[in-house]
Amino acid sequence: MIRVLLLAGLMLGTAAEAQIGVPRLPLRGLPIGVPGGLPSSLGLPSGLQQTLAPPTDEISRLEGARKALITQLLRRHGDVIDTDPSGNPIVRGEVLAVAPTAAALTRALGAGFSVVRDLAGGALGVRIVVLGVPRGVATRRALTLLRRLDPAGTYDFNDIYTESGATISSSVASPPPAADSASAQATSLGLIDGGVAAAQPVFAGIVIHQHGCDGVAIPSAHGTGVASLMVGRSPRFGGAAPGAPLYAADVYCGKPTGGAVDAIAEALQWLAGERVPVINVSLVGPPNALLQAVVARAVAQGFLIVAAVGNDGPAAPPLYPAAYPGVVGVTAVDGRRRVIFEAERGPQVMFAAPGADIPVAALPDGFENMRGTSFAAPLVAGLLAQRLEIAAPAQDPGPLPGIDPAAAHAAIDALARAAVHLGAPGRNVVFGYGVVGADLPSPRPQSKQ
């Protein structure tokens, strides 16, 4: 049977207005740097462009899957999930504020808003305030009202982000023998995803720090699979950075509104506070003012954020955080180094890695083949960690000693030089700088006994 963890990432809409102190966001629905849509030429030979074009019926299937997921979410959880003006999921009754002033909060409270959560400061210094909307006011209307009350402020929906991959095999392997406890390399990796099944044998002897869900571990198939491709190890299985310490933030916790932007932003601030230099985010969603502010601060501090570009198809609008400036966007290729047809394309693609045919990831109860950009991104994260040399703290290191933007850029450059370039010379919107990680150990699963 096919166990689907995820339908393709949601195509979410409406403009997220950026205000003072936050870089201006592109309108939802338009790719970054590509006015009006994808360019007519992908920077590739015409013959290769044709081989990369997905069938029309497959594009229709992707669109249908996206609509079906949205419909299912609303039908099952309409009490806590609302929609934005384009009909895409957001947390019902909540609006996000980025570092609101005392005067702005006073006006909001006077208009009937309430403070649901105040995530003050954090390691990246971005204050996140979740406001509850006034009784009887729709979430969309509430956002408009806040922006009118405080035109200089930064407000947005609490968008719901989704996973970006699926299992595609019914074969489950017996758990492999555990490897020895010595770590293969010391650079820590961060993960923002579902929970990780730390008891899976491929994590034996690996230090895993879990965060979120009020300290309760809620393992998920997607989070466990992505984590295994980053740091897992055994005599018959190896991730991209086997044995590395892992800091894993669960932003789903089994909740209908799991994957909301405020949880992702808080997880980024936690990882920054732990000084984890490479952070993988195999989640996708629309542009969001709060998430952009946190990501921009992390990138400026030298953190390497690696993100899946998403599976909405080659002509779909860009998904985030992969499309934010400075984020390492990752697409997926199959066993013949062909980009998978559902992968998004555009200037946000920086690298390609195996995401179909080859990858086998650990689940809480075994192993399965995976498909999607979700499972390519952790390979790139692990490879970057291997190339990253944390610079020694300066005499006045500031709030985040040990993080060096120059080292982050050097790691990206080194990986780009090692990539197998496909298509036109240099970086293109299908493969980025090229394919990496194709030689990583990834055996096919054994059949059940």
Short mmCIF file of C-alpha atoms in Angstrom, two decimals:
data_model
loop_
_atom_site.label_atom_id
_atom_site.label_comp_id
_atom_site.label_asym_id
_atom_site.label_seq_id
_atom_site.Cartn_x
_atom_site.Cartn_y
_atom_site.Cartn_z
CA MET A 1 0.00 0.00 0.00
CA ILE A 2 1.05 3.55 -0.44
CA ARG A 3 1.34 5.50 2.79
CA VAL A 4 1.05 9.12 1.92
CA LEU A 5 2.55 11.47 4.49
CA LEU A 6 1.87 14.54 2.42
CA LEU A 7 0.10 15.77 -0.61
CA ALA A 8 2.04 18.50 -2.41
CA GLY A 9 2.66 21.81 -0.59
CA LEU A 10 -0.21 24.25 -0.59
CA MET A 11 -0.41 27.13 -3.03
CA LEU A 12 -1.35 29.92 -0.67
CA GLY A 13 -2.36 33.41 -1.76
CA THR A 14 -2.90 37.13 -1.09
CA ALA A 15 -0.29 39.78 -0.55
CA ALA A 16 1.63 39.70 2.71
CA GLU A 17 2.28 43.33 3.30
CA ALA A 18 5.74 44.09 4.63
CA GLN A 19 6.00 47.12 6.85
CA ILE A 20 8.80 49.17 8.40
CA GLY A 21 11.79 47.11 9.49
CA VAL A 22 10.98 44.06 7.36
CA PRO A 23 12.10 43.58 3.73
CA ARG A 24 9.23 43.97 1.26
CA LEU A 25 7.62 40.66 0.36
CA PRO A 26 6.70 39.68 -3.17
CA LEU A 27 3.00 39.39 -3.89
CA ARG A 28 1.72 35.90 -3.22
CA GLY A 29 1.44 34.08 -6.51
CA LEU A 30 4.49 35.55 -8.28
CA PRO A 31 7.92 33.88 -8.23
CA ILE A 32 10.77 35.87 -6.73
CA GLY A 33 12.69 37.78 -9.35
CA VAL A 34 10.53 36.51 -12.19
CA PRO A 35 7.83 39.07 -13.02
CA GLY A 36 4.65 37.42 -14.21
CA GLY A 37 5.83 33.83 -13.80
CA LEU A 38 8.59 31.49 -14.92
CA PRO A 39 10.85 32.56 -17.76
CA SER A 40 10.20 31.08 -21.18
CA SER A 41 13.73 29.68 -21.15
CA LEU A 42 15.06 27.69 -18.22
CA GLY A 43 18.67 28.29 -19.20
CA LEU A 44 18.84 24.72 -20.51
CA PRO A 45 19.19 23.14 -23.93
CA SER A 46 15.81 22.89 -25.67
CA GLY A 47 15.91 19.10 -25.76
CA LEU A 48 16.50 18.89 -22.02
CA GLN A 49 13.69 21.36 -21.38
CA GLN A 50 11.30 19.06 -23.21
CA THR A 51 12.37 15.99 -21.22
CA LEU A 52 11.78 17.89 -17.98
CA ALA A 53 8.25 18.97 -18.87
CA PRO A 54 5.67 16.98 -16.86
CA PRO A 55 2.58 15.61 -18.61
CA THR A 56 -0.48 17.85 -18.53
CA ASP A 57 -2.51 15.21 -16.69
CA GLU A 58 0.14 15.08 -13.95
CA ILE A 59 -0.09 18.85 -13.46
CA SER A 60 -3.87 18.52 -13.15
CA ARG A 61 -3.39 15.75 -10.61
CA LEU A 62 -1.13 17.96 -8.51
CA GLU A 63 -3.70 20.75 -8.56
CA GLY A 64 -6.45 18.31 -7.63
CA ALA A 65 -4.41 16.89 -4.76
CA ARG A 66 -3.81 20.36 -3.39
CA LYS A 67 -7.50 21.22 -3.48
CA ALA A 68 -8.39 17.87 -1.91
CA LEU A 69 -5.99 18.48 0.98
CA ILE A 70 -7.44 21.92 1.65
CA THR A 71 -10.98 20.57 1.51
CA GLN A 72 -10.08 17.76 3.90
CA LEU A 73 -8.48 20.13 6.39
CA LEU A 74 -11.49 22.42 6.40
CA ARG A 75 -13.99 19.58 6.65
CA ARG A 76 -12.24 17.95 9.57
CA HIS A 77 -10.97 20.98 11.46
CA GLY A 78 -13.04 23.95 10.42
CA ASP A 79 -13.37 24.96 14.05
CA VAL A 80 -9.66 25.83 14.24
CA ILE A 81 -8.70 26.32 10.58
CA ASP A 82 -9.84 29.27 8.49
CA THR A 83 -8.86 30.38 5.00
CA ASP A 84 -7.12 33.41 3.56
CA PRO A 85 -8.78 35.37 0.70
CA SER A 86 -7.46 32.81 -1.79
CA GLY A 87 -9.03 29.93 0.09
CA ASN A 88 -5.88 28.54 1.69
CA PRO A 89 -5.50 27.35 5.30
CA ILE A 90 -4.59 29.62 8.20
CA VAL A 91 -5.14 29.31 11.93
CA ARG A 92 -8.65 30.50 12.66
CA GLY A 93 -8.96 33.46 15.00
CA GLU A 94 -5.25 34.33 15.15
CA VAL A 95 -3.17 37.11 13.61
CA LEU A 96 0.58 37.55 13.96
CA ALA A 97 2.33 40.77 14.90
CA VAL A 98 6.06 41.37 14.48
CA ALA A 99 7.53 43.46 17.29
CA PRO A 100 4.43 45.62 17.85
CA THR A 101 4.92 48.87 19.73
CA ALA A 102 3.27 49.42 23.10
CA ALA A 103 0.97 51.99 21.50
CA ALA A 104 -0.03 49.56 18.74
CA LEU A 105 -0.83 46.83 21.26
CA THR A 106 -2.90 49.25 23.31
CA ARG A 107 -4.94 50.17 20.21
CA ALA A 108 -5.38 46.50 19.32
CA LEU A 109 -6.56 45.58 22.80
CA GLY A 110 -8.94 48.52 22.75
CA ALA A 111 -10.42 47.19 19.50
CA GLY A 112 -11.15 43.82 21.09
CA PHE A 113 -8.00 41.86 20.24
CA SER A 114 -6.30 39.76 22.91
CA VAL A 115 -2.73 38.54 23.41
CA VAL A 116 -2.75 34.76 22.95
CA ARG A 117 1.02 34.26 23.06
CA ASP A 118 3.92 36.68 23.43
CA LEU A 119 7.19 35.12 22.37
CA ALA A 120 9.34 38.02 23.44
CA GLY A 121 12.79 38.41 21.96
CA GLY A 122 14.38 35.03 21.48
CA ALA A 123 17.93 34.43 20.34
CA LEU A 124 17.33 36.24 17.05
CA GLY A 125 15.74 39.22 18.76
CA VAL A 126 12.44 39.03 16.87
CA ARG A 127 9.44 39.49 19.13
CA ILE A 128 6.42 37.45 18.03
CA VAL A 129 2.97 38.31 19.35
CA VAL A 130 -0.01 36.11 18.49
CA LEU A 131 -3.20 38.12 18.73
CA GLY A 132 -6.65 36.61 19.16
CA VAL A 133 -9.26 38.29 16.97
CA PRO A 134 -12.29 40.06 18.49
CA ARG A 135 -15.37 37.95 19.04
CA GLY A 136 -17.53 37.73 15.95
CA VAL A 137 -14.84 39.10 13.60
CA ALA A 138 -13.54 36.91 10.75
CA THR A 139 -9.79 36.32 10.65
CA ARG A 140 -9.42 38.03 7.27
CA ARG A 141 -11.30 41.07 8.48
CA ALA A 142 -9.24 41.15 11.68
CA LEU A 143 -5.98 41.37 9.73
CA THR A 144 -7.32 44.26 7.68
CA LEU A 145 -8.43 46.01 10.85
CA LEU A 146 -5.02 45.66 12.50
CA ARG A 147 -3.26 47.09 9.48
CA ARG A 148 -5.58 50.08 9.55
CA LEU A 149 -5.01 50.58 13.28
CA ASP A 150 -1.23 50.45 12.82
CA PRO A 151 -0.16 51.19 9.21
CA ALA A 152 3.51 51.18 10.21
CA GLY A 153 3.31 47.77 11.89
CA THR A 154 3.90 44.30 10.49
CA TYR A 155 0.99 41.86 10.65
CA ASP A 156 0.09 38.66 8.83
CA PHE A 157 -1.96 35.49 9.01
CA ASN A 158 -0.74 32.55 11.06
CA ASP A 159 -0.27 30.47 7.91
CA ILE A 160 -0.17 26.68 8.11
CA TYR A 161 2.87 25.09 6.45
CA THR A 162 2.91 21.51 5.21
CA GLU A 163 5.40 18.72 4.67
CA SER A 164 6.86 18.29 1.20
CA GLY A 165 7.21 14.56 0.46
CA ALA A 166 5.66 11.10 0.73
CA THR A 167 6.53 7.45 1.22
CA ILE A 168 5.97 5.43 -1.94
CA SER A 169 6.94 1.85 -1.04
CA SER A 170 5.15 -0.83 0.94
CA SER A 171 8.39 -2.69 1.64
CA VAL A 172 9.62 -2.27 5.19
CA ALA A 173 13.08 -3.35 6.26
CA SER A 174 14.03 -5.02 9.47
CA PRO A 175 15.82 -2.51 11.70
CA PRO A 176 19.56 -2.65 10.92
CA PRO A 177 22.16 -3.35 13.57
CA ALA A 178 23.17 -0.21 15.40
CA ALA A 179 26.51 1.37 14.62
CA ASP A 180 29.06 2.22 17.29
CA SER A 181 28.44 5.34 19.35
CA ALA A 182 31.30 7.46 18.01
CA SER A 183 30.13 10.49 16.07
CA ALA A 184 31.33 10.70 12.48
CA GLN A 185 31.58 14.48 12.65
CA ALA A 186 30.91 17.14 15.23
CA THR A 187 28.96 19.89 13.47
CA SER A 188 25.43 19.97 14.89
CA LEU A 189 22.39 19.98 12.63
CA GLY A 190 18.97 21.44 13.26
CA LEU A 191 15.61 20.12 12.09
CA ILE A 192 12.23 21.85 11.96
CA ASP A 193 9.63 19.21 11.17
CA GLY A 194 7.45 16.63 12.89
CA GLY A 195 8.74 14.68 15.87
CA VAL A 196 11.63 12.22 15.59
CA ALA A 197 11.45 8.59 16.79
CA ALA A 198 14.73 8.68 18.69
CA ALA A 199 14.43 4.97 19.56
CA GLN A 200 14.85 4.00 15.88
CA PRO A 201 18.06 1.92 15.74
CA VAL A 202 19.69 4.21 13.15
CA PHE A 203 19.85 6.89 15.86
CA ALA A 204 21.58 4.64 18.42
CA GLY A 205 24.40 6.52 20.12
CA ILE A 206 23.43 9.82 18.47
CA VAL A 207 22.65 12.81 20.65
CA ILE A 208 19.18 14.12 19.77
CA HIS A 209 17.83 17.18 21.54
CA GLN A 210 14.05 17.45 21.00
CA HIS A 211 12.05 20.64 21.42
CA GLY A 212 8.37 21.53 21.40
CA CYS A 213 5.09 19.86 22.36
CA ASP A 214 5.56 20.82 26.03
CA GLY A 215 8.38 18.32 26.32
CA VAL A 216 6.31 15.35 25.12
CA ALA A 217 7.84 13.32 22.28
CA ILE A 218 5.35 12.76 19.44
CA PRO A 219 7.25 10.86 16.73
CA SER A 220 6.14 11.29 13.13
CA ALA A 221 7.01 9.39 9.99
CA HIS A 222 8.03 12.52 8.08
CA GLY A 223 10.22 13.98 10.82
CA THR A 224 11.86 10.62 11.50
CA GLY A 225 12.54 10.03 7.81
CA VAL A 226 14.08 13.45 7.26
CA ALA A 227 16.20 13.12 10.42
CA SER A 228 17.50 9.71 9.33
CA LEU A 229 18.68 11.13 6.01
CA MET A 230 20.57 13.81 7.92
CA VAL A 231 22.31 11.92 10.73
CA GLY A 232 21.18 8.27 10.75
CA ARG A 233 23.74 5.47 10.54
CA SER A 234 24.18 1.71 10.67
CA PRO A 235 26.26 -0.84 8.74
CA ARG A 236 23.52 -0.87 6.08
CA PHE A 237 22.34 2.73 6.18
CA GLY A 238 23.93 6.15 6.33
CA GLY A 239 22.66 9.71 6.29
CA ALA A 240 24.55 12.64 4.81
CA ALA A 241 26.20 13.49 8.14
CA PRO A 242 26.02 10.18 10.04
CA GLY A 243 26.32 10.46 13.78
CA ALA A 244 26.11 14.24 13.99
CA PRO A 245 24.30 15.73 16.99
CA LEU A 246 20.73 16.68 16.06
CA TYR A 247 18.53 19.43 17.46
CA ALA A 248 14.97 18.59 16.40
CA ALA A 249 12.04 20.97 16.84
CA ASP A 250 8.57 19.44 16.47
CA VAL A 251 6.22 22.11 15.07
CA TYR A 252 3.27 19.75 14.52
CA CYS A 253 2.76 17.98 17.86
CA GLY A 254 -0.17 16.05 16.41
CA LYS A 255 -2.35 19.17 16.26
CA PRO A 256 -4.72 20.09 13.40
CA THR A 257 -3.01 23.49 13.22
CA GLY A 258 0.47 21.95 13.31
CA GLY A 259 3.05 23.67 11.15
CA ALA A 260 1.77 27.16 11.92
CA VAL A 261 4.17 30.02 11.29
CA ASP A 262 4.49 31.06 14.92
CA ALA A 263 5.72 27.56 15.84
CA ILE A 264 8.25 27.55 12.98
CA ALA A 265 9.53 31.00 13.92
CA GLU A 266 9.86 30.01 17.57
CA ALA A 267 11.75 26.87 16.53
CA LEU A 268 14.20 28.96 14.50
CA GLN A 269 14.83 31.17 17.50
CA TRP A 270 15.40 28.10 19.72
CA LEU A 271 17.91 26.63 17.25
CA ALA A 272 19.68 29.97 17.01
CA GLY A 273 19.92 30.08 20.80
CA GLU A 274 21.48 26.61 20.74
CA ARG A 275 23.92 27.90 18.08
CA VAL A 276 23.07 25.13 15.61
CA PRO A 277 24.75 26.31 12.38
CA VAL A 278 22.80 24.26 9.76
CA ILE A 279 19.00 24.02 9.92
CA ASN A 280 16.82 21.89 7.64
CA VAL A 281 13.19 22.88 6.96
CA SER A 282 11.38 20.38 4.71
CA LEU A 283 8.15 22.38 5.00
CA VAL A 284 6.45 24.68 2.50
CA GLY A 285 3.97 27.53 2.60
CA PRO A 286 3.27 31.07 1.39
CA PRO A 287 5.32 34.19 2.03
CA ASN A 288 4.73 35.42 5.56
CA ALA A 289 5.96 38.67 7.08
CA LEU A 290 6.82 37.19 10.46
CA LEU A 291 8.66 34.18 9.04
CA GLN A 292 10.56 36.41 6.64
CA ALA A 293 11.75 38.62 9.49
CA VAL A 294 13.04 35.64 11.50
CA VAL A 295 14.67 33.97 8.50
CA ALA A 296 16.35 37.21 7.42
CA ARG A 297 17.80 37.69 10.90
CA ALA A 298 19.07 34.08 11.00
CA VAL A 299 20.69 34.30 7.57
CA ALA A 300 22.35 37.61 8.49
CA GLN A 301 23.81 35.93 11.59
CA GLY A 302 25.41 33.22 9.46
CA PHE A 303 23.00 30.34 10.02
CA LEU A 304 22.58 28.06 7.01
CA ILE A 305 18.88 27.41 6.43
CA VAL A 306 18.22 24.59 3.98
CA ALA A 307 14.66 24.17 2.68
CA ALA A 308 12.72 22.01 0.23
CA VAL A 309 11.41 23.99 -2.75
CA GLY A 310 8.14 22.04 -2.79
CA ASN A 311 6.18 19.72 -5.04
CA ASP A 312 3.47 21.89 -6.59
CA GLY A 313 4.84 21.48 -10.11
CA PRO A 314 7.20 23.39 -12.40
CA ALA A 315 4.87 26.30 -13.14
CA ALA A 316 3.66 26.86 -9.58
CA PRO A 317 4.42 30.01 -7.57
CA PRO A 318 7.42 29.72 -5.24
CA LEU A 319 7.00 28.30 -1.79
CA TYR A 320 8.70 29.45 1.40
CA PRO A 321 11.02 29.51 3.28
CA ALA A 322 13.01 28.08 0.33
CA ALA A 323 12.34 31.20 -1.78
CA TYR A 324 13.59 33.71 0.79
CA PRO A 325 16.94 35.40 0.03
CA GLY A 326 19.88 33.52 1.50
CA VAL A 327 17.99 30.26 2.05
CA VAL A 328 19.44 27.16 0.35
CA GLY A 329 16.55 25.89 -1.78
CA VAL A 330 16.72 22.20 -2.71
CA THR A 331 14.96 20.29 -5.50
CA ALA A 332 14.86 16.52 -6.04
CA VAL A 333 16.11 14.23 -8.78
CA ASP A 334 15.49 10.56 -9.46
CA GLY A 335 17.96 7.71 -9.92
CA ARG A 336 18.82 8.91 -13.42
CA ARG A 337 19.43 12.46 -12.25
CA ARG A 338 16.23 13.74 -13.79
CA VAL A 339 14.37 16.35 -11.80
CA ILE A 340 11.13 14.88 -10.48
CA PHE A 341 8.19 16.24 -12.45
CA GLU A 342 6.40 17.70 -9.43
CA ALA A 343 9.38 19.71 -8.18
CA GLU A 344 9.05 23.49 -8.27
CA ARG A 345 11.48 25.44 -10.41
CA GLY A 346 12.80 28.96 -10.27
CA PRO A 347 15.60 31.16 -8.98
CA GLN A 348 15.08 29.76 -5.48
CA VAL A 349 16.64 26.40 -6.52
CA MET A 350 20.25 26.25 -5.32
CA PHE A 351 20.99 22.50 -5.31
CA ALA A 352 19.46 19.22 -6.43
CA ALA A 353 19.76 15.94 -4.52
CA PRO A 354 18.22 12.48 -4.69
CA GLY A 355 14.53 12.60 -3.86
CA ALA A 356 13.11 9.64 -5.78
CA ASP A 357 14.13 6.05 -6.58
CA ILE A 358 17.30 6.17 -4.50
CA PRO A 359 16.50 7.53 -1.01
CA VAL A 360 15.44 5.08 1.66
CA ALA A 361 14.61 6.72 4.97
CA ALA A 362 13.92 5.34 8.42
CA LEU A 363 10.39 5.36 9.78
CA PRO A 364 9.54 4.62 13.41
CA ASP A 365 8.85 0.98 12.41
CA GLY A 366 11.30 0.31 9.58
CA PHE A 367 12.37 1.80 6.26
CA GLU A 368 10.63 2.93 3.11
CA ASN A 369 11.38 4.57 -0.21
CA MET A 370 10.65 8.27 -0.23
CA ARG A 371 9.71 10.77 -2.90
CA GLY A 372 9.71 14.54 -2.85
CA THR A 373 11.87 17.56 -2.24
CA SER A 374 11.43 16.98 1.52
CA PHE A 375 13.89 14.12 1.35
CA ALA A 376 16.44 15.84 -0.88
CA ALA A 377 16.85 18.83 1.43
CA PRO A 378 18.27 16.90 4.43
CA LEU A 379 20.99 15.42 2.23
CA VAL A 380 22.12 18.91 1.28
CA ALA A 381 21.94 20.03 4.91
CA GLY A 382 24.22 17.19 5.96
CA LEU A 383 26.68 17.84 3.16
CA LEU A 384 26.85 21.52 4.06
CA ALA A 385 27.50 20.64 7.69
CA GLN A 386 30.46 18.53 6.62
CA ARG A 387 31.90 21.51 4.76
CA LEU A 388 31.21 24.08 7.42
CA GLU A 389 34.06 25.28 9.56
CA ILE A 390 32.80 27.29 12.50
CA ALA A 391 35.01 30.33 12.87
CA ALA A 392 36.48 31.08 16.26
CA PRO A 393 34.49 33.72 18.15
CA ALA A 394 35.78 37.25 17.81
CA GLN A 395 36.83 39.25 20.85
CA ASP A 396 33.35 40.80 20.86
CA PRO A 397 31.27 37.96 19.40
CA GLY A 398 27.86 39.48 20.11
CA PRO A 399 24.82 37.40 21.07
CA LEU A 400 25.64 34.41 18.86
CA PRO A 401 29.34 33.47 19.17
CA GLY A 402 30.66 30.82 16.82
CA ILE A 403 28.39 31.68 13.87
CA ASP A 404 30.23 33.22 10.93
CA PRO A 405 28.43 34.34 7.73
CA ALA A 406 31.70 34.02 5.79
CA ALA A 407 31.95 30.36 6.82
CA ALA A 408 28.38 29.76 5.67
CA HIS A 409 29.12 31.23 2.24
CA ALA A 410 32.33 29.19 2.01
CA ALA A 411 30.41 25.98 2.71
CA ILE A 412 27.91 26.76 -0.06
CA ASP A 413 30.72 27.57 -2.48
CA ALA A 414 32.50 24.32 -1.66
CA LEU A 415 29.37 22.27 -2.22
CA ALA A 416 28.67 24.09 -5.49
CA ARG A 417 32.14 23.19 -6.73
CA ALA A 418 31.48 19.54 -5.89
CA ALA A 419 28.08 19.46 -7.63
CA VAL A 420 27.47 17.63 -10.89
CA HIS A 421 26.32 20.43 -13.16
CA LEU A 422 23.43 19.70 -15.50
CA GLY A 423 21.99 21.90 -18.23
CA ALA A 424 23.50 25.26 -19.07
CA PRO A 425 26.77 26.32 -17.39
CA GLY A 426 26.42 27.87 -13.97
CA ARG A 427 23.28 27.98 -11.90
CA ASN A 428 19.89 27.36 -13.53
CA VAL A 429 16.30 27.29 -12.30
CA VAL A 430 15.89 23.51 -12.55
CA PHE A 431 19.01 22.05 -10.88
CA GLY A 432 20.54 25.15 -9.29
CA TYR A 433 24.29 24.64 -9.13
CA GLY A 434 23.84 20.93 -9.81
CA VAL A 435 23.27 17.52 -8.21
CA VAL A 436 24.94 16.58 -4.94
CA GLY A 437 24.67 13.53 -2.70
CA ALA A 438 24.08 11.00 -5.47
CA ASP A 439 26.81 8.75 -4.06
CA LEU A 440 25.52 8.68 -0.48
CA PRO A 441 24.77 5.18 0.88
CA SER A 442 21.06 4.50 0.59
CA PRO A 443 20.17 0.81 0.21
CA ARG A 444 16.76 -0.30 -0.95
CA PRO A 445 14.54 -1.67 1.84
CA GLN A 446 14.30 -5.38 2.53
CA SER A 447 10.98 -7.16 2.27
CA LYS A 448 9.06 -7.98 5.42
CA GLN A 449 9.72 -11.47 6.73
#
